Short mmCIF file of C-alpha atoms and ligand atoms in Angstrom, two decimals:
data_model
loop_
_atom_site.label_atom_id
_atom_site.label_comp_id
_atom_site.label_asym_id
_atom_site.label_seq_id
_atom_site.Cartn_x
_atom_site.Cartn_y
_atom_site.Cartn_z
CA MET C 15 0.53 -8.61 34.72
CA ILE C 16 1.15 -4.87 35.15
CA LYS C 17 1.86 -4.72 31.45
CA ASP C 18 -1.52 -6.32 30.73
CA MET C 19 -3.26 -3.85 33.04
CA LEU C 20 -1.56 -0.92 31.38
CA LEU C 21 -2.38 -2.23 27.93
CA ASP C 22 -5.99 -2.64 29.03
CA MET C 23 -6.08 0.99 30.11
CA ILE C 24 -4.57 2.30 26.91
CA PHE C 25 -6.28 -0.13 24.55
CA PRO C 26 -9.35 -1.32 26.46
CA ARG C 27 -10.90 -4.53 25.21
CA ARG C 28 -14.19 -3.83 23.52
CA CYS C 29 -17.27 -5.84 22.67
CA PRO C 30 -16.94 -6.78 18.98
CA ILE C 31 -20.64 -6.23 18.40
CA CYS C 32 -21.48 -2.92 20.07
CA ASP C 33 -18.01 -1.45 20.71
CA ARG C 34 -18.64 -1.01 24.48
CA VAL C 35 -15.52 -1.17 26.58
CA LEU C 36 -15.37 -4.51 28.36
CA GLY C 37 -14.85 -3.34 31.94
CA ASN C 38 -15.43 -5.33 35.10
CA ILE C 39 -19.16 -4.84 34.77
CA ASN C 40 -19.50 -5.63 31.08
CA GLY C 41 -16.66 -8.04 30.78
CA CYS C 42 -18.15 -11.25 32.15
CA GLY C 43 -19.97 -12.28 28.98
CA GLY C 44 -16.96 -13.90 27.33
CA SER C 45 -15.78 -12.16 24.19
CA ARG C 46 -18.98 -10.14 23.90
CA CYS C 47 -20.35 -7.68 26.49
CA LEU C 48 -23.16 -8.79 28.77
CA VAL C 49 -25.78 -6.81 26.87
CA CYS C 50 -24.88 -8.45 23.56
CA SER C 51 -24.51 -11.91 25.09
CA GLU C 52 -27.95 -11.68 26.68
CA HIS C 53 -29.71 -10.38 23.61
CA ASP C 54 -28.60 -13.15 21.38
CA ASP C 55 -30.29 -11.84 18.27
CA LEU C 56 -27.30 -11.61 15.97
CA PRO C 57 -28.26 -11.78 12.29
CA PHE C 58 -27.02 -15.30 11.52
CA VAL C 59 -27.86 -16.39 7.98
CA GLY C 60 -31.14 -18.34 8.11
CA ARG C 61 -31.63 -22.03 7.44
CA VAL C 62 -32.94 -21.79 3.87
CA ARG C 63 -29.97 -20.85 1.73
CA CYS C 64 -28.69 -20.59 -1.81
CA MET C 65 -26.71 -23.77 -2.51
CA LYS C 66 -23.97 -21.70 -4.12
CA CYS C 67 -23.30 -18.42 -2.31
CA GLY C 68 -25.06 -19.35 0.92
CA LYS C 69 -27.33 -16.30 0.88
CA GLU C 70 -30.69 -16.60 2.60
CA ILE C 71 -33.47 -17.29 0.11
CA GLU C 72 -37.21 -17.12 0.59
CA THR C 73 -38.34 -20.47 -0.69
CA ASP C 74 -36.73 -23.84 -0.11
CA THR C 75 -37.97 -25.09 -3.50
CA ALA C 76 -35.34 -22.99 -5.28
CA GLU C 77 -31.77 -24.26 -5.27
CA TYR C 78 -30.02 -20.96 -5.96
CA CYS C 79 -30.60 -17.27 -5.31
CA SER C 80 -31.52 -15.18 -8.36
CA ASP C 81 -27.97 -13.90 -8.66
CA CYS C 82 -26.33 -17.35 -8.73
CA GLU C 83 -29.10 -18.54 -11.04
CA ARG C 84 -28.25 -15.76 -13.49
CA TYR C 85 -24.47 -15.70 -13.11
CA PRO C 86 -22.99 -19.18 -12.57
CA LYS C 87 -20.01 -19.20 -10.23
CA ILE C 88 -16.66 -20.91 -10.48
CA TYR C 89 -16.21 -21.53 -6.77
CA LYS C 90 -17.93 -24.60 -5.41
CA ARG C 91 -19.73 -23.08 -2.50
CA CYS C 92 -19.52 -20.13 -0.14
CA TYR C 93 -20.28 -20.19 3.57
CA PRO C 94 -21.40 -16.87 5.09
CA LEU C 95 -21.90 -16.51 8.84
CA PHE C 96 -24.03 -13.37 9.15
CA ASN C 97 -26.32 -11.23 7.05
CA TYR C 98 -24.67 -7.89 6.38
CA ILE C 99 -27.01 -5.88 8.59
CA GLU C 100 -26.74 -4.23 12.00
CA PRO C 101 -25.29 -4.77 14.49
CA VAL C 102 -22.73 -6.85 12.59
CA LYS C 103 -22.50 -4.36 9.73
CA GLY C 104 -21.22 -1.50 11.88
CA SER C 105 -18.86 -3.82 13.67
CA ILE C 106 -17.33 -5.13 10.44
CA LEU C 107 -16.97 -1.60 9.11
CA ALA C 108 -15.11 -0.76 12.33
CA VAL C 109 -12.75 -3.67 11.63
CA LYS C 110 -12.13 -2.28 8.15
CA TYR C 111 -11.96 1.44 8.76
CA ARG C 112 -11.52 2.09 12.48
CA ASN C 113 -8.68 -0.25 13.35
CA ARG C 114 -10.81 -2.65 15.37
CA ARG C 115 -8.79 -5.56 14.05
CA GLU C 116 -9.11 -7.34 17.40
CA TYR C 117 -12.76 -8.10 16.56
CA CYS C 118 -11.38 -10.66 14.13
CA ASP C 119 -10.76 -12.88 17.16
CA TYR C 120 -14.47 -13.12 17.76
CA TYR C 121 -15.47 -13.40 14.09
CA GLY C 122 -12.69 -15.82 13.27
CA SER C 123 -13.59 -18.21 16.06
CA ALA C 124 -17.29 -17.99 15.14
CA MET C 125 -16.34 -18.80 11.53
CA ALA C 126 -14.21 -21.72 12.70
CA GLU C 127 -17.16 -23.10 14.59
CA MET C 128 -19.35 -22.81 11.49
CA LEU C 129 -16.69 -24.31 9.20
CA CYS C 130 -15.43 -27.17 11.33
CA ASP C 131 -17.48 -29.94 9.65
CA THR C 132 -17.39 -28.38 6.19
CA VAL C 133 -13.62 -28.13 6.16
CA ARG C 134 -13.18 -31.79 7.11
CA ARG C 135 -15.90 -33.04 4.79
CA ASN C 136 -14.49 -31.18 1.79
CA GLY C 137 -10.87 -31.96 2.59
CA ILE C 138 -9.73 -28.33 2.62
CA ASP C 139 -5.89 -28.13 2.54
CA VAL C 140 -5.38 -24.42 2.95
CA LEU C 141 -7.03 -21.08 3.68
CA VAL C 142 -6.31 -18.21 1.30
CA PRO C 143 -7.31 -14.71 2.41
CA VAL C 144 -8.37 -12.22 -0.27
CA PRO C 145 -5.33 -9.96 -0.59
CA VAL C 146 -5.45 -6.16 -0.41
CA HIS C 147 -3.26 -3.85 -2.43
CA ARG C 148 0.02 -2.87 -0.79
CA HIS C 149 -0.99 0.81 -0.73
CA LYS C 150 -4.06 -0.08 1.26
CA LEU C 151 -2.02 -2.38 3.44
CA LYS C 152 0.36 0.45 4.13
CA ASN C 153 -2.43 2.85 5.08
CA ARG C 154 -4.47 0.44 7.11
CA GLY C 155 -1.60 -1.54 8.54
CA TYR C 156 -3.32 -4.91 8.17
CA ASN C 157 -5.49 -7.05 5.96
CA GLN C 158 -8.56 -8.05 7.93
CA ALA C 159 -9.16 -11.06 5.66
CA GLN C 160 -5.71 -12.35 6.55
CA ILE C 161 -6.26 -11.84 10.28
CA LEU C 162 -9.56 -13.70 10.00
CA ALA C 163 -7.92 -16.54 8.07
CA GLU C 164 -5.21 -16.83 10.69
CA VAL C 165 -7.74 -17.09 13.51
CA VAL C 166 -9.78 -19.69 11.61
CA GLY C 167 -6.62 -21.58 10.68
CA ARG C 168 -5.43 -21.64 14.27
CA HIS C 169 -8.75 -23.03 15.49
CA LEU C 170 -9.04 -25.67 12.78
CA ALA C 171 -5.32 -26.46 12.40
CA ILE C 172 -5.23 -25.56 8.70
CA PRO C 173 -2.38 -23.58 7.09
CA VAL C 174 -2.95 -20.07 5.76
CA CYS C 175 -1.25 -19.14 2.49
CA THR C 176 -0.84 -15.50 1.50
CA ASP C 177 1.31 -15.71 -1.63
CA MET C 178 -0.96 -17.62 -4.02
CA LEU C 179 -3.05 -14.58 -4.94
CA LEU C 180 -1.72 -11.13 -5.80
CA ARG C 181 -3.56 -7.85 -5.64
CA LEU C 182 -2.56 -6.01 -8.76
CA GLU C 183 -4.10 -2.58 -8.71
CA ASP C 184 -6.00 -0.34 -6.41
CA THR C 185 -9.62 -0.81 -7.26
CA ARG C 186 -12.34 1.74 -6.72
CA PRO C 187 -14.43 0.94 -3.63
CA GLN C 188 -16.92 -1.71 -4.73
CA LYS C 189 -19.82 -0.01 -3.02
CA GLU C 190 -19.69 2.87 -5.52
CA LEU C 191 -20.21 0.54 -8.49
CA ASP C 192 -23.05 -1.44 -10.04
CA ASN C 193 -22.80 -5.18 -10.73
CA LEU C 194 -21.29 -4.99 -14.19
CA GLN C 195 -18.76 -2.35 -13.16
CA ARG C 196 -17.82 -4.46 -10.17
CA ALA C 197 -17.07 -7.50 -12.30
CA ASN C 198 -14.91 -5.44 -14.67
CA ASN C 199 -13.24 -3.69 -11.78
CA MET C 200 -12.32 -7.02 -10.27
CA LYS C 201 -11.10 -8.73 -13.43
CA ASN C 202 -7.77 -6.94 -13.46
CA ALA C 203 -7.44 -6.54 -9.73
CA PHE C 204 -6.03 -9.98 -8.93
CA GLY C 205 -3.33 -12.19 -10.34
CA ALA C 206 -1.64 -15.52 -9.78
CA GLY C 207 1.20 -15.66 -7.28
CA ASN C 208 3.17 -18.71 -6.23
CA SER C 209 1.57 -22.08 -6.69
CA HIS C 210 1.90 -24.75 -4.07
CA ARG C 211 1.56 -28.30 -5.25
CA ASN C 212 0.20 -29.60 -1.98
CA TYR C 213 -2.57 -27.01 -1.76
CA ARG C 214 -5.27 -28.34 -4.06
CA ARG C 215 -8.48 -27.85 -2.13
CA ILE C 216 -8.71 -24.23 -1.16
CA MET C 217 -10.99 -22.09 0.96
CA ILE C 218 -10.92 -18.35 0.28
CA ILE C 219 -11.52 -16.18 3.32
CA ASP C 220 -12.96 -12.66 3.19
CA ASP C 221 -14.89 -10.28 5.40
CA ILE C 222 -17.82 -9.25 3.20
CA TYR C 223 -19.46 -10.91 0.19
CA THR C 224 -21.46 -8.44 -1.86
CA THR C 225 -21.89 -9.52 -5.47
CA GLY C 226 -19.41 -12.36 -5.31
CA ALA C 227 -17.22 -10.76 -7.98
CA THR C 228 -14.17 -10.77 -5.71
CA MET C 229 -14.68 -14.33 -4.53
CA ASP C 230 -15.24 -15.67 -8.02
CA THR C 231 -12.34 -13.81 -9.59
CA CYS C 232 -10.03 -15.26 -6.93
CA ALA C 233 -11.54 -18.71 -7.47
CA ARG C 234 -10.97 -18.49 -11.23
CA ILE C 235 -7.30 -17.64 -10.75
CA LEU C 236 -6.78 -20.46 -8.27
CA MET C 237 -8.50 -22.94 -10.59
CA GLU C 238 -6.30 -21.78 -13.48
CA MET C 239 -3.31 -22.38 -11.21
CA GLY C 240 -4.38 -25.99 -10.88
CA ALA C 241 -6.63 -26.09 -7.82
CA GLU C 242 -8.99 -29.02 -7.62
CA ALA C 243 -11.79 -27.17 -5.84
CA VAL C 244 -12.24 -23.71 -4.38
CA TYR C 245 -14.65 -22.85 -1.58
CA GLY C 246 -15.28 -19.59 0.21
CA ALA C 247 -16.15 -18.39 3.68
CA VAL C 248 -17.05 -14.86 4.76
CA VAL C 249 -18.10 -13.11 7.93
CA CYS C 250 -21.14 -11.58 6.24
CA ILE C 251 -23.07 -11.54 3.03
CA GLY C 252 -25.14 -8.71 1.58
CA VAL C 253 -28.87 -9.22 1.70
CA ALA C 254 -30.82 -8.59 -1.47
ZN1 ZN P 17 -21.86 -5.55 23.21
ZN1 ZN P 18 -26.48 -17.46 -4.42
#
């Protein structure tokens, strides 16, 4: 009890969306602060979506977004929760670069809610987080994709496996590169780790989907390792 109070003083719980400290006044809105719970205008991905990557598209006569139309994907389907815009964008960047790993509790449970039916319907055996290179892991202290996967796995009672995919080399930050450079950058960045016979239907978990190069590279490796089907789920997806 006293330990909890002390921890709260040193590491106050914060709203995952706006970063406000959840005090007595702001803390009654559940995991989000009262302001963010009341203004429920989070940028959830809209109803009309690409049947492959899950990105919002303008017309429901098209099956795929222009990107998936042009570059066919190996993964079966990706499920994004939010569009990569504010206020989620800043919050996810804080998870990545400002040690706000605790926000994964909120995002992971929101992902679990979104994925509940999908995971059962598609018979997903295991969640595989996109790995980060050990240098990055050492600097940052954690892999946010793995934390997310663990939260989702706990909610949906699905195992999380972290040794199927390997991160081979430190890649340049994707945001500095164009599409073609990203694909090349990714190609050598991942490798096959241990295979697990009982994990055949896999869902890859990541924080951000930009071009899909990461997701699809990981899917290709898992398929080459003998997976039956690979799906993906991300907190947010870049808008065109
Ligand atoms: Zn808030
Ligand atoms: Zn698409």
